[in-house]
CSV table of C-alpha atoms and ligand atoms in Angstrom, one decimal:
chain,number,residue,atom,x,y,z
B,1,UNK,CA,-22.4,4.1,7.7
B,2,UNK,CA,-24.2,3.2,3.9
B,3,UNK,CA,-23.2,3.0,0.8
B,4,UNK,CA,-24.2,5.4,-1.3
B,5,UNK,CA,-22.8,5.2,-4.7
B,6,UNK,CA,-21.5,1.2,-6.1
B,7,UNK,CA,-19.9,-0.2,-9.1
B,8,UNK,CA,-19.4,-3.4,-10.0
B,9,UNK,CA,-17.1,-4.6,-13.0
B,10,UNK,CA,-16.9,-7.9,-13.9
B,11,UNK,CA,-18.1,-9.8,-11.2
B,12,UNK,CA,-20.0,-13.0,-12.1
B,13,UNK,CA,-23.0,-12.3,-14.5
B,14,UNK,CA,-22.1,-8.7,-13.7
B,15,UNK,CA,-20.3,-6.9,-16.5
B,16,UNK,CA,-21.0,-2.8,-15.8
B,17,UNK,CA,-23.1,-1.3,-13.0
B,18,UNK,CA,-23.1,1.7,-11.3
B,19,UNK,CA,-25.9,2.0,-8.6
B,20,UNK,CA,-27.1,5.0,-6.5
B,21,UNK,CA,-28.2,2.9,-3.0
B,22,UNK,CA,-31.0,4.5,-0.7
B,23,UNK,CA,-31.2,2.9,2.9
B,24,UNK,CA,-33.7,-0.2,2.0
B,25,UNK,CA,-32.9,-1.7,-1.5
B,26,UNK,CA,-35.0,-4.3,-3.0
B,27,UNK,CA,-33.3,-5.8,-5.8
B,28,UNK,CA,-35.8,-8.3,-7.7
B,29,UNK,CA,-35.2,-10.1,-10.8
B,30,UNK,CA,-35.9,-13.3,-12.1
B,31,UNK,CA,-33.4,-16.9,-11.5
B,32,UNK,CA,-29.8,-16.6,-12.2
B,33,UNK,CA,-30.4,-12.5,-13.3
B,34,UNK,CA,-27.3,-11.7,-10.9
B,35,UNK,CA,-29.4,-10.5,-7.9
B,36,UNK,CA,-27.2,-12.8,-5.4
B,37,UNK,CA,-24.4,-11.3,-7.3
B,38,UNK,CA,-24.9,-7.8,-6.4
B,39,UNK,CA,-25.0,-8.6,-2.7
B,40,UNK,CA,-22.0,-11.1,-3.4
B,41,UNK,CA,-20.0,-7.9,-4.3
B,42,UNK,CA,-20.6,-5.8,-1.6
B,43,UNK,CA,-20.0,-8.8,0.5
B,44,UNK,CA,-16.3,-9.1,-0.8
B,45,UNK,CA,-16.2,-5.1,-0.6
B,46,UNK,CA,-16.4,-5.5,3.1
B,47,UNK,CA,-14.5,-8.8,3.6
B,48,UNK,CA,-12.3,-9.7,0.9
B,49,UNK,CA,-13.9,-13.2,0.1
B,50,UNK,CA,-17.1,-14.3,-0.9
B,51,UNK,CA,-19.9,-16.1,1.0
B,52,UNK,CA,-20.8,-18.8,-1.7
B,53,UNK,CA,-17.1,-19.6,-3.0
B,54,UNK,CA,-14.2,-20.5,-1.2
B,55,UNK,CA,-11.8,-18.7,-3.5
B,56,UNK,CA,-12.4,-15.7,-5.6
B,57,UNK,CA,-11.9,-17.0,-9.0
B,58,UNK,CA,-15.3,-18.3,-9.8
B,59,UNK,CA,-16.5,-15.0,-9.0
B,60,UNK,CA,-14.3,-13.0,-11.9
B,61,UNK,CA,-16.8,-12.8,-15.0
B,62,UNK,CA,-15.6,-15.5,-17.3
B,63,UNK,CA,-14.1,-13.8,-20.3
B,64,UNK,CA,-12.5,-10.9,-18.2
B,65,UNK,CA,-8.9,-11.0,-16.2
B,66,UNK,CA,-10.7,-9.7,-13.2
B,67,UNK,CA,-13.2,-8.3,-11.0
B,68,UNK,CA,-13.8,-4.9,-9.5
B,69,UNK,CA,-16.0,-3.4,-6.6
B,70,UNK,CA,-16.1,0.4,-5.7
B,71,UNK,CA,-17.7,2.4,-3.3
B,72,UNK,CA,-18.0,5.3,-1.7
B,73,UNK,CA,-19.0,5.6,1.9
B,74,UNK,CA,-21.1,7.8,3.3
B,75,UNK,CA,-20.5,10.2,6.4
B,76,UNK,CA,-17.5,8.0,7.0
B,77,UNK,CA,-14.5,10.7,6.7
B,78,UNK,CA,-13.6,13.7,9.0
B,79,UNK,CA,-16.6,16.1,8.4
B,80,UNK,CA,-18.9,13.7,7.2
B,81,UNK,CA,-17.4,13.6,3.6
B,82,UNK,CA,-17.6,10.4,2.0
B,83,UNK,CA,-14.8,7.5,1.8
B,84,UNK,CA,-14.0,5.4,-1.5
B,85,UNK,CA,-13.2,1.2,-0.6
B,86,UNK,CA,-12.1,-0.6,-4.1
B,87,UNK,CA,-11.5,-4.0,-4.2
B,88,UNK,CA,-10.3,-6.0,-7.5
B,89,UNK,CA,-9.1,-9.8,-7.8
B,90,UNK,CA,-7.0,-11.0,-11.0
B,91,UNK,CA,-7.1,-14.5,-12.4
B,92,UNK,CA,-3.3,-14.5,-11.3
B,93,UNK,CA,-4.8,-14.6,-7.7
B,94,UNK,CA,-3.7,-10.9,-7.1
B,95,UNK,CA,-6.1,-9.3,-4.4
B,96,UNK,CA,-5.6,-5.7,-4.0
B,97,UNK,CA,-7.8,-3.3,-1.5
B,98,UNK,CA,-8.1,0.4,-1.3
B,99,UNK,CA,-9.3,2.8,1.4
B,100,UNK,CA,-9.4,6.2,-0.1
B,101,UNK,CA,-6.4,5.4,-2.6
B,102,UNK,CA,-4.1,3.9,0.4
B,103,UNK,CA,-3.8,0.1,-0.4
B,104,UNK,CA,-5.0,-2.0,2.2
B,105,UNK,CA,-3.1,-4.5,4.5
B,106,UNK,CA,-5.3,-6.8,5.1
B,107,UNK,CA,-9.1,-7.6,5.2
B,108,UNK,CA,-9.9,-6.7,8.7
B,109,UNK,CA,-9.6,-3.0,7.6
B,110,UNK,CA,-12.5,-3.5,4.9
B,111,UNK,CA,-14.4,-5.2,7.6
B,112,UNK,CA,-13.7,-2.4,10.0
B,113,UNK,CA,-14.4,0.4,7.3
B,114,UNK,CA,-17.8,-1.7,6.1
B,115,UNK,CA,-19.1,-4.1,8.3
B,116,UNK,CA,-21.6,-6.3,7.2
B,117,UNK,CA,-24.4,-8.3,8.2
B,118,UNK,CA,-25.5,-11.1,5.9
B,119,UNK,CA,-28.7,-13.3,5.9
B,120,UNK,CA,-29.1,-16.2,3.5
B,121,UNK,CA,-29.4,-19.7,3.4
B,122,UNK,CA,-26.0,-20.4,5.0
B,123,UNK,CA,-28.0,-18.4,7.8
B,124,UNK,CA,-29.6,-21.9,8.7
B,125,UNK,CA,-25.8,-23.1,9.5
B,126,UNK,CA,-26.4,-21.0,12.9
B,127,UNK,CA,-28.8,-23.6,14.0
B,128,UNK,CA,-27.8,-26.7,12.1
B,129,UNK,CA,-24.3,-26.2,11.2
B,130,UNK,CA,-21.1,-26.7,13.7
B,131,UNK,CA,-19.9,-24.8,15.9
B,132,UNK,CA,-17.3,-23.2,13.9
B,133,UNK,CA,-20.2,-21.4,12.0
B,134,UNK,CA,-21.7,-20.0,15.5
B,135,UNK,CA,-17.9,-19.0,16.9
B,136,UNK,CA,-17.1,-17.0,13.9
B,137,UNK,CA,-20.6,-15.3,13.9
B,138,UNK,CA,-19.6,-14.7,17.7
B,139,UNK,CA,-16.5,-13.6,17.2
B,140,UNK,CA,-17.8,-11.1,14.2
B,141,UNK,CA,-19.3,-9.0,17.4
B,142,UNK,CA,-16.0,-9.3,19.5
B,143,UNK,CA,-14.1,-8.2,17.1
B,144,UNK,CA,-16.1,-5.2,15.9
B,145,UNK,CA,-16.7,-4.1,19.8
B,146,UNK,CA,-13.9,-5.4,22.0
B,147,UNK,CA,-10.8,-3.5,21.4
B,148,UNK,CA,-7.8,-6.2,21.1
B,149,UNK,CA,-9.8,-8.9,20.2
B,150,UNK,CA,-7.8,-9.2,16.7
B,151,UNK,CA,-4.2,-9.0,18.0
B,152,UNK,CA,-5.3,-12.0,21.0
B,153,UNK,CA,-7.1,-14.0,18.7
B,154,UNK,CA,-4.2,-14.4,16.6
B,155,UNK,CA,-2.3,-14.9,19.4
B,156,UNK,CA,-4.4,-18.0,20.4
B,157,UNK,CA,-3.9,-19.6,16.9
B,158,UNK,CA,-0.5,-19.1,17.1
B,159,UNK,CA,0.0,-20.6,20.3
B,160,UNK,CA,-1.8,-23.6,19.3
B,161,UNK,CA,-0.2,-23.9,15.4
B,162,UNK,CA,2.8,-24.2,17.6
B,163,UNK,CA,1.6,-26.4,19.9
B,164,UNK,CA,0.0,-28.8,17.3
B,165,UNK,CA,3.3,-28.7,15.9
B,166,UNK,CA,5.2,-30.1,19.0
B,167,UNK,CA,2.6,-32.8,19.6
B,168,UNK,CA,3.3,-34.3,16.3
B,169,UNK,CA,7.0,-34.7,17.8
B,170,UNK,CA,8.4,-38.3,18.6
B,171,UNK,CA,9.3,-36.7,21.6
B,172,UNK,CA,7.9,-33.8,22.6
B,173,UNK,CA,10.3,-31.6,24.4
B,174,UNK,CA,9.2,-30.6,27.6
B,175,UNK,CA,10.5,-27.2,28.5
B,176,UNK,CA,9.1,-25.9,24.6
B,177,UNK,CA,5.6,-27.7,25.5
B,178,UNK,CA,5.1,-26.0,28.5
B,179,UNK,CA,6.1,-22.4,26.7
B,180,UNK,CA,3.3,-22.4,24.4
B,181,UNK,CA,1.1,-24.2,27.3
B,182,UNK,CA,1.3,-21.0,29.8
B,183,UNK,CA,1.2,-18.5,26.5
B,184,UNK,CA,-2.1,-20.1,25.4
B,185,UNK,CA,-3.8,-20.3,29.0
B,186,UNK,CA,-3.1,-16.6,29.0
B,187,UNK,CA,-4.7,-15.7,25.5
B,188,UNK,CA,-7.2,-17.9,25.7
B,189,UNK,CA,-8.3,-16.3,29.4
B,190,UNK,CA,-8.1,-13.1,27.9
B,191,UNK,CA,-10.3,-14.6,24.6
B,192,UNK,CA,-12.8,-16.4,26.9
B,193,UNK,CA,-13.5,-12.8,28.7
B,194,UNK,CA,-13.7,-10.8,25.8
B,195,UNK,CA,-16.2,-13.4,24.6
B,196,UNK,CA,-18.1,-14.0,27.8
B,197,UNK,CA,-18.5,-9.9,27.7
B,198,UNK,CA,-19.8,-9.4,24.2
B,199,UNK,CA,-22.3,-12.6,24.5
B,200,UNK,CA,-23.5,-11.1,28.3
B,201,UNK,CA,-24.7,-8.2,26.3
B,202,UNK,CA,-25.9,-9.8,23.7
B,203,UNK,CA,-27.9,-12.6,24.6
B,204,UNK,CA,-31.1,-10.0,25.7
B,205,UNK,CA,-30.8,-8.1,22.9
B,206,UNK,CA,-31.4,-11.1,21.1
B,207,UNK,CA,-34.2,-12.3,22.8
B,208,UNK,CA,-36.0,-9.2,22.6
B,209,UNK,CA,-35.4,-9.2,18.6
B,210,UNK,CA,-36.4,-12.7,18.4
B,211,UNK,CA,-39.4,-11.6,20.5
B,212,UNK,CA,-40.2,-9.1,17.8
B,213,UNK,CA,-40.1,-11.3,15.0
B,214,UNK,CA,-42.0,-14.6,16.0
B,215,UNK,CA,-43.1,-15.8,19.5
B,216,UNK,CA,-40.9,-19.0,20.3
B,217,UNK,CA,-41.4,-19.5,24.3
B,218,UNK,CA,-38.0,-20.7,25.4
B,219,UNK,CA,-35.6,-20.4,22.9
B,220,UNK,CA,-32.3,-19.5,24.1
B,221,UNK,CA,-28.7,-19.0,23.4
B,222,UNK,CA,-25.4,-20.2,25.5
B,223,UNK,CA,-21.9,-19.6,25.2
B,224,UNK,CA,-19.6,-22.6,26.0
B,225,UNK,CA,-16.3,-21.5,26.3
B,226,UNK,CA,-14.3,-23.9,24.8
B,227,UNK,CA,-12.9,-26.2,27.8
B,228,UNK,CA,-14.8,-27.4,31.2
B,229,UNK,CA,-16.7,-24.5,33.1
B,230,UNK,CA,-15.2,-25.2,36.3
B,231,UNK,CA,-11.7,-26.3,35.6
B,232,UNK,CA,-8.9,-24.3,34.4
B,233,UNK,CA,-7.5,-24.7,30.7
B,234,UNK,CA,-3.9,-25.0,32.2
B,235,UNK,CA,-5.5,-28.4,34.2
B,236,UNK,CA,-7.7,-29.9,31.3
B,237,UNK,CA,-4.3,-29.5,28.7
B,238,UNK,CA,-2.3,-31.3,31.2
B,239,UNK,CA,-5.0,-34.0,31.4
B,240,UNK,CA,-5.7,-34.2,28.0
B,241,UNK,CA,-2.0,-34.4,26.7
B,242,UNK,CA,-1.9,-38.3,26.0
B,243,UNK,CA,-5.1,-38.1,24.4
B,244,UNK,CA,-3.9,-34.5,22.2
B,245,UNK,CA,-0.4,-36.7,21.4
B,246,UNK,CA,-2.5,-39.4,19.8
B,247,UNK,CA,-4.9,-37.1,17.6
B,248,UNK,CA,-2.0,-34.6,16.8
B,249,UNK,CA,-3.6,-31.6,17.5
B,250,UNK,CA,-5.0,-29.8,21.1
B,251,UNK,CA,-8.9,-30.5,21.8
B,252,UNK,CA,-9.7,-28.2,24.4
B,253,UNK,CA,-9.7,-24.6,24.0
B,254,UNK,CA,-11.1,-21.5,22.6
B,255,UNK,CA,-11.1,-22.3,19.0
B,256,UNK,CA,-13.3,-25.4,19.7
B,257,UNK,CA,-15.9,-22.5,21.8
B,258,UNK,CA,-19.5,-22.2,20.8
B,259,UNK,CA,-22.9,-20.8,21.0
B,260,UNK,CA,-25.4,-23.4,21.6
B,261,UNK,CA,-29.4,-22.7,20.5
B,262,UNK,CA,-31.0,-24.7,22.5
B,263,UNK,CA,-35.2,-24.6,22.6
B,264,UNK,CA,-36.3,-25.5,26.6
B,265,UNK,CA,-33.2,-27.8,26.9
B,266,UNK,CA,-33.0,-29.2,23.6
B,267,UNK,CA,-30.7,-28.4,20.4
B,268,UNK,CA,-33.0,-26.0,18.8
B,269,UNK,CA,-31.7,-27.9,15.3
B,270,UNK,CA,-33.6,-31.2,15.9
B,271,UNK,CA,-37.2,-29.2,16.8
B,272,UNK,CA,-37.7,-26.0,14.9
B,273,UNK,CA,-39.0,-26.2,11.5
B,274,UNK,CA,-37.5,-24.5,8.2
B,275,UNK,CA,-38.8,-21.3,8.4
B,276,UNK,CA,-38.4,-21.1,12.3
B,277,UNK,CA,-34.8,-21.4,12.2
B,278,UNK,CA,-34.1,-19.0,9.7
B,279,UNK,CA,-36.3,-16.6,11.6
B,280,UNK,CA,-34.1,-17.7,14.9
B,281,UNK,CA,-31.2,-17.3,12.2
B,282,UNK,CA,-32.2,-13.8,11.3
B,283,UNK,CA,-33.1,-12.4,15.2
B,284,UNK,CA,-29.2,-13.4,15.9
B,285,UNK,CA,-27.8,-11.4,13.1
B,286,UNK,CA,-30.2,-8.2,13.8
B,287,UNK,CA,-29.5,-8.2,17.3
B,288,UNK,CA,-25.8,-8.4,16.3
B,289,UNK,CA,-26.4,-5.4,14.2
B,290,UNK,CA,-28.4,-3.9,16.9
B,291,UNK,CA,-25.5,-4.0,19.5
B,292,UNK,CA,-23.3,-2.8,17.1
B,293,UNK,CA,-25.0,0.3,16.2
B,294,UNK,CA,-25.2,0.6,20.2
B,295,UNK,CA,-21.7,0.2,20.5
B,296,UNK,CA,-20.2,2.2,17.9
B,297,UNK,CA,-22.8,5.2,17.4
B,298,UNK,CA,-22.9,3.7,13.4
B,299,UNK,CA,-24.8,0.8,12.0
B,300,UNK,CA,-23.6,-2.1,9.4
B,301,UNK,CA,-25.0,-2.9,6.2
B,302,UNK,CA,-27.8,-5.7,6.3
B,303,UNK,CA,-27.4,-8.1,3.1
B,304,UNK,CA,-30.6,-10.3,2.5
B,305,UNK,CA,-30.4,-12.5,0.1
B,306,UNK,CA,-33.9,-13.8,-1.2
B,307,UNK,CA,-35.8,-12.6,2.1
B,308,UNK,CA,-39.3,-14.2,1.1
B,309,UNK,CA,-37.9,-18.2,0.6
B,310,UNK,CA,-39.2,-20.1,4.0
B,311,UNK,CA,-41.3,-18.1,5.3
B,312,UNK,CA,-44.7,-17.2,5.0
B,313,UNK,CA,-46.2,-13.5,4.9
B,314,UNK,CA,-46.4,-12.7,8.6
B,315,UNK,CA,-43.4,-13.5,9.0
B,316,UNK,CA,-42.2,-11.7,5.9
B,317,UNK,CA,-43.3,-8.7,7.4
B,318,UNK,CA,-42.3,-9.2,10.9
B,319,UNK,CA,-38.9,-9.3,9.0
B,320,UNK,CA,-38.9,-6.3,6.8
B,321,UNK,CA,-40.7,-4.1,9.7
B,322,UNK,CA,-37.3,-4.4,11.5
B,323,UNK,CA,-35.0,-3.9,8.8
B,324,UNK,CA,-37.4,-1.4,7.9
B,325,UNK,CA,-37.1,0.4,11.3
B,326,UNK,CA,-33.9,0.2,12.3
B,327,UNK,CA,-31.2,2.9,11.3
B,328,UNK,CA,-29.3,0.7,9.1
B,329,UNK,CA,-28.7,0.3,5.4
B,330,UNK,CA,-30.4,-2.8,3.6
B,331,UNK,CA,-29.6,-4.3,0.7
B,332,UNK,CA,-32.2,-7.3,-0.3
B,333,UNK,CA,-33.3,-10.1,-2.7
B,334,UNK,CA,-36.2,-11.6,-3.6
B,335,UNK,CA,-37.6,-13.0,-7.3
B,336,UNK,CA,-40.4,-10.6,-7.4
B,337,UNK,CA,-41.3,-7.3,-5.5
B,338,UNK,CA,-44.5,-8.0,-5.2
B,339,UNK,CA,-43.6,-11.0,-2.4
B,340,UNK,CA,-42.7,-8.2,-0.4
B,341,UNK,CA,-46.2,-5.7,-1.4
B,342,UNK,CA,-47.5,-5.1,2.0
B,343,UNK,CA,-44.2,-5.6,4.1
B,344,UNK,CA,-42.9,-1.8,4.4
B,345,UNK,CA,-45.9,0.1,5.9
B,346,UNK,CA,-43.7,2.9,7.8
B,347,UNK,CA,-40.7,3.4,5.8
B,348,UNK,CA,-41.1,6.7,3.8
B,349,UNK,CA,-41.2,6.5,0.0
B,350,UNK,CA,-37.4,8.0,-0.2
B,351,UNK,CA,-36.4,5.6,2.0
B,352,UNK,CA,-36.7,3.0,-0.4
B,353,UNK,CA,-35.4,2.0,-3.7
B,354,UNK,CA,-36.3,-0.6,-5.9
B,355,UNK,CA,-33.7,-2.2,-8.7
B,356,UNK,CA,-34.4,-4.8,-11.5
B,357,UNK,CA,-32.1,-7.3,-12.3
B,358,UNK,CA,-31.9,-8.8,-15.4
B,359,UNK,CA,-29.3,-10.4,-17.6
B,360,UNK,CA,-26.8,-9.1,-15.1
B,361,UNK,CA,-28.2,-5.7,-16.2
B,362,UNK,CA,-29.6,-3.8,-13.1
B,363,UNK,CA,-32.0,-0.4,-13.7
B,364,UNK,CA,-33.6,1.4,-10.9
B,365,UNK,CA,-37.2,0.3,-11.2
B,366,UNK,CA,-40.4,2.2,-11.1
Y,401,ATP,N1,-17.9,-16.3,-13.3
Y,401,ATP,C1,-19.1,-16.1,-13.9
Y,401,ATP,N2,-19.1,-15.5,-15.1
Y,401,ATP,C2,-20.3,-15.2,-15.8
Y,401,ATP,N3,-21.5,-15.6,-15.3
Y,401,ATP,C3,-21.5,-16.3,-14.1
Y,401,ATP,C4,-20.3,-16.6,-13.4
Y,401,ATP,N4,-20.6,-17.2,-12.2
Y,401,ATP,C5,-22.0,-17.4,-12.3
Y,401,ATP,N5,-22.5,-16.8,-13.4
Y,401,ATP,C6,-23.9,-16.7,-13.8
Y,401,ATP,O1,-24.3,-15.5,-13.2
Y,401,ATP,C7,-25.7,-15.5,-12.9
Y,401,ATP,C8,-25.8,-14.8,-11.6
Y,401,ATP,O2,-26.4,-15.6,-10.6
Y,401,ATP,P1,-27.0,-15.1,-9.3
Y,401,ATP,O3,-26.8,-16.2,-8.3
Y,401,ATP,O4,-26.5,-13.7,-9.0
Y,401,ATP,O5,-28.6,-14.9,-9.7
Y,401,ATP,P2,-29.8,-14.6,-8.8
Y,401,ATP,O6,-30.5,-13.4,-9.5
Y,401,ATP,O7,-29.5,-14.4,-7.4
Y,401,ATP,O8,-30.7,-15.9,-9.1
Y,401,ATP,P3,-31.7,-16.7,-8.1
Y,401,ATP,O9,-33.0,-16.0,-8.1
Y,401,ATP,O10,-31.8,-18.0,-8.8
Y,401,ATP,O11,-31.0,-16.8,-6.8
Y,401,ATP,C9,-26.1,-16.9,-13.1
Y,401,ATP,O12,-26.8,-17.0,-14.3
Y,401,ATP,C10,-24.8,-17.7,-13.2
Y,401,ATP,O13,-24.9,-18.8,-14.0
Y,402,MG,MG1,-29.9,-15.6,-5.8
């Protein structure tokens, strides 16, 4: 899957642009020229929200009514022929999606239609951030490669809005309790597997990426379920209840699950330096993209946002050699092209394209 024609209208700094993509992009500009923008768009394309603001209205260009984002997919269709994805957001807070001229129900079918892998600085937040970062990067791979996963993760955070609900009660009405008790134990079983399965086949995938990109002896990745390894959910919630009552909302289960980085025993946040975590960052997300291409039999599109900042120029390379090698679409930032001079030994000339970025003006470079 790539995109092979996009337009962008009215998005940030962005007023017109219509761009022919190749498979590695290298859009370089200088500060503030609307290079993060660019990715920003496809990144709403394929998710309906944006990954630097929480709503979409800082995103619409400031003297328009709204933003738009086209594109047309490549080899996506029956017979290879291509698929158009539009996205547009109003300042009236009107979000409307299209997949080849149907309108969209909800975001999951952009992400299913374009899934995306993004590295930027949030990409530290796998390391230093809380666990709610590392469960929803988790949960990106479950739900692109475990059939379900959607419909019982909903489930789960139904159960528990319900639950939450009842422990707020005065008196919290026994026979109701245990209802949404035994409904979440069985979605959250069913969660926990799905979970378990995707990191089981993850995990050495990532540690031969990471192995490939700098040599960190001991580095590695566990998945903590949520609630105590050897005791049943349905046991810790009946434990827990008082406790639950008190706080108002359930403390055990798979929405408090996480991945833990941990170097020889110890939270990989408190040793690895700047540039090592983004690289440990960076490993997680290709190997996600890796088992997804595995998986599915199509690849996702890699965004990079400012791929030279933190590290230095092996490590550049290191970076860009897989990007460069895998099958996969690549869309990247950096302030000029020639941080990356060097980088792309390997990858034939038409496999790459270069864009300037100016002014929120972008024109395919020489
Ligand atoms: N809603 C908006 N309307 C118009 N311009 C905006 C809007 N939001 C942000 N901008 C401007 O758009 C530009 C785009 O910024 P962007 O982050 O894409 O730049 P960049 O090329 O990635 O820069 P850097 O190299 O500093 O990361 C900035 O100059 C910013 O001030
Ligand atoms: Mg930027």
């Amino acid at each position: 899957m790539s995109i092979r024609r996009l337009r962008i209208s009215q998005l940030r700094n962005i007023r017109q642009a219509e761009l022919e993509l190749g498979r590695v992009n290298l859009l370089s500009g200088p500060n503030g020229s609307g290079k993060t923008s660019v990715l920003e768009a496809v990144f709403v394309l394929g998710s309906g929200r944006s990954f630097r603001a929480a709503r979409l209205d800082p995103v619409i260009h400031h003297d328009a009514s709204q933003f738009t984002v086209f594109a047309s997919l490549q080899g996506e269709g029956n017979d290879g022929a291509p698929i158009a994805i539009g996205v547009s957001r109003s300042r009236d807070g009107n979000f409307a999606g299209r997949i080849q001229g149907q309108a969209i129900r909800n975001s999951a079918e952009l992400a299913r239609r374009l899934p995306l892998q993004l590295i930027n600085s949030d990409t530290f937040d796998l390391l230093v951030g809380g666990p709610k970062v590392r469960r929803q990067f988790l949960d990106w791979g479950v739900f692109h490669v475990e059939h379900g996963f959607h419909r019982t993760w909903l489930d789960v955070h139904r159960c528990l809005r319900q639950r939450n609900a009842l422990l707020r009660h005065d008196r919290i009405p026994a026979v109701e309790l245990e209802i949404w008790n035994s409904q979440l134990v069985e979605s959250a079983a069913q969660l926990d597997e799905m979970r378990q399965h995707y990191f089981d086949a993850f995990h050495p995938i990532f540690l031969q990426t990471l192995r490939e990109l700098l040599s960190l002896d001991g580095l590695e990745l566990a998945y903590q379920r949520g609630w105590d390894r050897g005791r049943s959910l349905e046991a810790v919630l009946a434990e827990q209840i008082e406790k639950d009552r008190v706080r108002g909302f359930t403390q055990s289960g798979p929405h408090r699950a996480d991945v833990r980085v941990r170097l020889r025993g110890i939270n990989a946040a408190e040793v690895l330096s700047r540039g090592q975590q983004k690289l440990v960052g960076a490993a997680m997300k290709l190997a996600q993209g890796r088992l997804f291409s595995a998986r599915q039999g199509r690849d996702c599109v890699f965004l990079v946002d400012d791929l030279p900042s933190e590290l230095d120029r092996v490590h550049r390379r290191q970076l860009c050699q897989l990007l460069g090698g895998m099958r996969c679409q690549v869309l990247l930032s950096c302030v000029d092209a020639s941080e990356l001079s060097g980088c792309w030994d390997g990858l034939a000339a038409n496999e790459m394209k270069l864009f300037h970025v100016e002014h929120g003006a972008l024109s395919a470079a020489k």
